[in-house]
Amino acid sequence: RKYTNTVDMWAAGCVFAEMMLAMPLFPGEGDIDQINKIFQTLGTPDEMTWPGIWELPDWNKIQFPKSEGKGLRNILINSSAPAVHLLGTLLLYDPVRRATATGALADPYFITEPLPMQ
């Protein structure tokens, strides 16, 4: 159980999604419901999407239904492809592959027309 800035990048992704949707992306009513909403949206993680997930101390305590996920593009239907791509890099399960702050700021989203500030 180690906290790193990858947790902050996940949180930044959640805030970014909420700004685009004008509502929470994962509107859970408690820990378990929150995790279930994440899996329903992004798909249930496995060893391919999150290497080492089976080694997490609490991973096998609760069984969630297997879900392929709705996909961000299907939820953020009014958002640009670059915005959905950036969000996808912020919400990767694998913290090693998740966008860093520097990487996120260099994402094409910030230089693709229409610019985010327009």
mmCIF file of N, CA, C and O in Angstrom, residues 2-37:
data_model
loop_
_atom_site.group_PDB
_atom_site.id
_atom_site.type_symbol
_atom_site.label_atom_id
_atom_site.label_comp_id
_atom_site.label_asym_id
_atom_site.label_seq_id
_atom_site.Cartn_x
_atom_site.Cartn_y
_atom_site.Cartn_z
ATOM 1 N N LYS A 2 1.107 1.716 -1.184
ATOM 2 C CA LYS A 2 2.054 2.806 -1.359
ATOM 3 C C LYS A 2 1.386 3.913 -2.173
ATOM 4 O O LYS A 2 0.865 3.658 -3.246
ATOM 5 N N TYR A 3 1.417 5.117 -1.631
ATOM 6 C CA TYR A 3 0.828 6.265 -2.317
ATOM 7 C C TYR A 3 1.879 6.891 -3.217
ATOM 8 O O TYR A 3 2.989 7.159 -2.785
ATOM 9 N N THR A 4 1.517 7.115 -4.472
ATOM 10 C CA THR A 4 2.398 7.832 -5.402
ATOM 11 C C THR A 4 1.564 8.869 -6.137
ATOM 12 O O THR A 4 0.334 8.913 -6.013
ATOM 13 N N ASN A 5 2.232 9.676 -6.944
ATOM 14 C CA ASN A 5 1.504 10.709 -7.685
ATOM 15 C C ASN A 5 0.601 10.121 -8.767
ATOM 16 O O ASN A 5 -0.222 10.829 -9.334
ATOM 17 N N THR A 6 0.696 8.823 -9.024
ATOM 18 C CA THR A 6 -0.216 8.211 -9.995
ATOM 19 C C THR A 6 -1.658 8.266 -9.485
ATOM 20 O O THR A 6 -2.589 8.318 -10.287
ATOM 21 N N VAL A 7 -1.825 8.273 -8.170
ATOM 22 C CA VAL A 7 -3.166 8.420 -7.579
ATOM 23 C C VAL A 7 -3.710 9.812 -7.909
ATOM 24 O O VAL A 7 -4.890 9.978 -8.237
ATOM 25 N N ASP A 8 -2.835 10.817 -7.832
ATOM 26 C CA ASP A 8 -3.247 12.179 -8.167
ATOM 27 C C ASP A 8 -3.627 12.305 -9.638
ATOM 28 O O ASP A 8 -4.556 13.045 -9.985
ATOM 29 N N MET A 9 -2.940 11.580 -10.504
ATOM 30 C CA MET A 9 -3.266 11.642 -11.933
ATOM 31 C C MET A 9 -4.622 10.995 -12.196
ATOM 32 O O MET A 9 -5.381 11.468 -13.031
ATOM 33 N N TRP A 10 -4.922 9.915 -11.483
ATOM 34 C CA TRP A 10 -6.264 9.310 -11.588
ATOM 35 C C TRP A 10 -7.301 10.341 -11.161
ATOM 36 O O TRP A 10 -8.313 10.542 -11.838
ATOM 37 N N ALA A 11 -7.046 11.013 -10.040
ATOM 38 C CA ALA A 11 -7.984 12.020 -9.534
ATOM 39 C C ALA A 11 -8.145 13.156 -10.542
ATOM 40 O O ALA A 11 -9.263 13.639 -10.761
ATOM 41 N N ALA A 12 -7.055 13.571 -11.171
ATOM 42 C CA ALA A 12 -7.134 14.626 -12.187
ATOM 43 C C ALA A 12 -8.021 14.166 -13.345
ATOM 44 O O ALA A 12 -8.806 14.952 -13.891
ATOM 45 N N GLY A 13 -7.919 12.890 -13.714
ATOM 46 C CA GLY A 13 -8.782 12.348 -14.758
ATOM 47 C C GLY A 13 -10.248 12.395 -14.362
ATOM 48 O O GLY A 13 -11.119 12.752 -15.167
ATOM 49 N N CYS A 14 -10.536 12.081 -13.111
ATOM 50 C CA CYS A 14 -11.923 12.124 -12.627
ATOM 51 C C CYS A 14 -12.461 13.555 -12.664
ATOM 52 O O CYS A 14 -13.612 13.783 -13.062
ATOM 53 N N VAL A 15 -11.642 14.508 -12.268
ATOM 54 C CA VAL A 15 -12.058 15.913 -12.302
ATOM 55 C C VAL A 15 -12.250 16.376 -13.746
ATOM 56 O O VAL A 15 -13.235 17.047 -14.073
ATOM 57 N N PHE A 16 -11.328 16.003 -14.631
ATOM 58 C CA PHE A 16 -11.423 16.357 -16.046
ATOM 59 C C PHE A 16 -12.727 15.814 -16.638
ATOM 60 O O PHE A 16 -13.464 16.531 -17.330
ATOM 61 N N ALA A 17 -13.043 14.562 -16.342
ATOM 62 C CA ALA A 17 -14.288 13.955 -16.843
ATOM 63 C C ALA A 17 -15.498 14.684 -16.296
ATOM 64 O O ALA A 17 -16.462 14.948 -17.030
ATOM 65 N N GLU A 18 -15.467 15.028 -15.016
ATOM 66 C CA GLU A 18 -16.598 15.728 -14.416
ATOM 67 C C GLU A 18 -16.802 17.096 -15.054
ATOM 68 O O GLU A 18 -17.940 17.540 -15.243
ATOM 69 N N MET A 19 -15.715 17.747 -15.422
ATOM 70 C CA MET A 19 -15.834 19.045 -16.098
ATOM 71 C C MET A 19 -16.498 18.875 -17.468
ATOM 72 O O MET A 19 -17.308 19.705 -17.870
ATOM 73 N N MET A 20 -16.169 17.815 -18.172
ATOM 74 C CA MET A 20 -16.752 17.591 -19.497
ATOM 75 C C MET A 20 -18.207 17.139 -19.408
ATOM 76 O O MET A 20 -19.018 17.495 -20.262
ATOM 77 N N LEU A 21 -18.528 16.351 -18.390
ATOM 78 C CA LEU A 21 -19.880 15.800 -18.264
ATOM 79 C C LEU A 21 -20.832 16.660 -17.441
ATOM 80 O O LEU A 21 -22.039 16.465 -17.493
ATOM 81 N N ALA A 22 -20.275 17.561 -16.644
ATOM 82 C CA ALA A 22 -21.054 18.357 -15.683
ATOM 83 C C ALA A 22 -21.729 17.453 -14.649
ATOM 84 O O ALA A 22 -22.791 17.771 -14.120
ATOM 85 N N MET A 23 -21.101 16.300 -14.397
ATOM 86 C CA MET A 23 -21.548 15.355 -13.377
ATOM 87 C C MET A 23 -20.418 14.354 -13.163
ATOM 88 O O MET A 23 -19.554 14.205 -14.023
ATOM 89 N N PRO A 24 -20.419 13.659 -12.031
ATOM 90 C CA PRO A 24 -19.353 12.677 -11.785
ATOM 91 C C PRO A 24 -19.365 11.541 -12.804
ATOM 92 O O PRO A 24 -20.427 11.081 -13.223
ATOM 93 N N LEU A 25 -18.185 11.094 -13.182
ATOM 94 C CA LEU A 25 -18.058 9.961 -14.094
ATOM 95 C C LEU A 25 -18.379 8.650 -13.379
ATOM 96 O O LEU A 25 -18.964 7.745 -13.960
ATOM 97 N N PHE A 26 -17.987 8.546 -12.115
ATOM 98 C CA PHE A 26 -18.203 7.338 -11.317
ATOM 99 C C PHE A 26 -19.023 7.698 -10.076
ATOM 100 O O PHE A 26 -18.491 7.781 -8.969
ATOM 101 N N PRO A 27 -20.329 7.888 -10.203
ATOM 102 C CA PRO A 27 -21.146 8.368 -9.076
ATOM 103 C C PRO A 27 -21.529 7.277 -8.078
ATOM 104 O O PRO A 27 -22.693 6.966 -7.896
ATOM 105 N N GLY A 28 -20.545 6.692 -7.430
ATOM 106 C CA GLY A 28 -20.811 5.634 -6.469
ATOM 107 C C GLY A 28 -21.315 6.174 -5.139
ATOM 108 O O GLY A 28 -21.026 7.306 -4.769
ATOM 109 N N GLU A 29 -22.048 5.346 -4.426
ATOM 110 C CA GLU A 29 -22.611 5.741 -3.133
ATOM 111 C C GLU A 29 -21.815 5.176 -1.961
ATOM 112 O O GLU A 29 -22.215 5.323 -0.813
ATOM 113 N N GLY A 30 -20.720 4.542 -2.197
ATOM 114 C CA GLY A 30 -19.844 3.973 -1.178
ATOM 115 C C GLY A 30 -18.665 3.328 -1.884
ATOM 116 O O GLY A 30 -18.613 3.294 -3.123
ATOM 117 N N ASP A 31 -17.705 2.803 -1.131
ATOM 118 C CA ASP A 31 -16.493 2.233 -1.722
ATOM 119 C C ASP A 31 -16.785 1.151 -2.759
ATOM 120 O O ASP A 31 -16.280 1.197 -3.880
ATOM 121 N N ILE A 32 -17.598 0.184 -2.376
ATOM 122 C CA ILE A 32 -17.871 -0.952 -3.254
ATOM 123 C C ILE A 32 -18.653 -0.506 -4.484
ATOM 124 O O ILE A 32 -18.345 -0.899 -5.615
ATOM 125 N N ASP A 33 -19.648 0.347 -4.290
ATOM 126 C CA ASP A 33 -20.423 0.859 -5.418
ATOM 127 C C ASP A 33 -19.532 1.685 -6.345
ATOM 128 O O ASP A 33 -19.662 1.617 -7.565
ATOM 129 N N GLN A 34 -18.614 2.449 -5.763
ATOM 130 C CA GLN A 34 -17.680 3.268 -6.549
ATOM 131 C C GLN A 34 -16.817 2.376 -7.447
ATOM 132 O O GLN A 34 -16.666 2.633 -8.645
ATOM 133 N N ILE A 35 -16.268 1.324 -6.866
ATOM 134 C CA ILE A 35 -15.430 0.408 -7.643
ATOM 135 C C ILE A 35 -16.258 -0.255 -8.736
ATOM 136 O O ILE A 35 -15.811 -0.386 -9.885
ATOM 137 N N ASN A 36 -17.475 -0.647 -8.416
ATOM 138 C CA ASN A 36 -18.351 -1.257 -9.407
ATOM 139 C C ASN A 36 -18.640 -0.299 -10.564
ATOM 140 O O ASN A 36 -18.645 -0.693 -11.729
ATOM 141 N N LYS A 37 -18.858 0.979 -10.270
ATOM 142 C CA LYS A 37 -19.109 1.979 -11.326
ATOM 143 C C LYS A 37 -17.877 2.126 -12.221
ATOM 144 O O LYS A 37 -18.005 2.271 -13.441
#
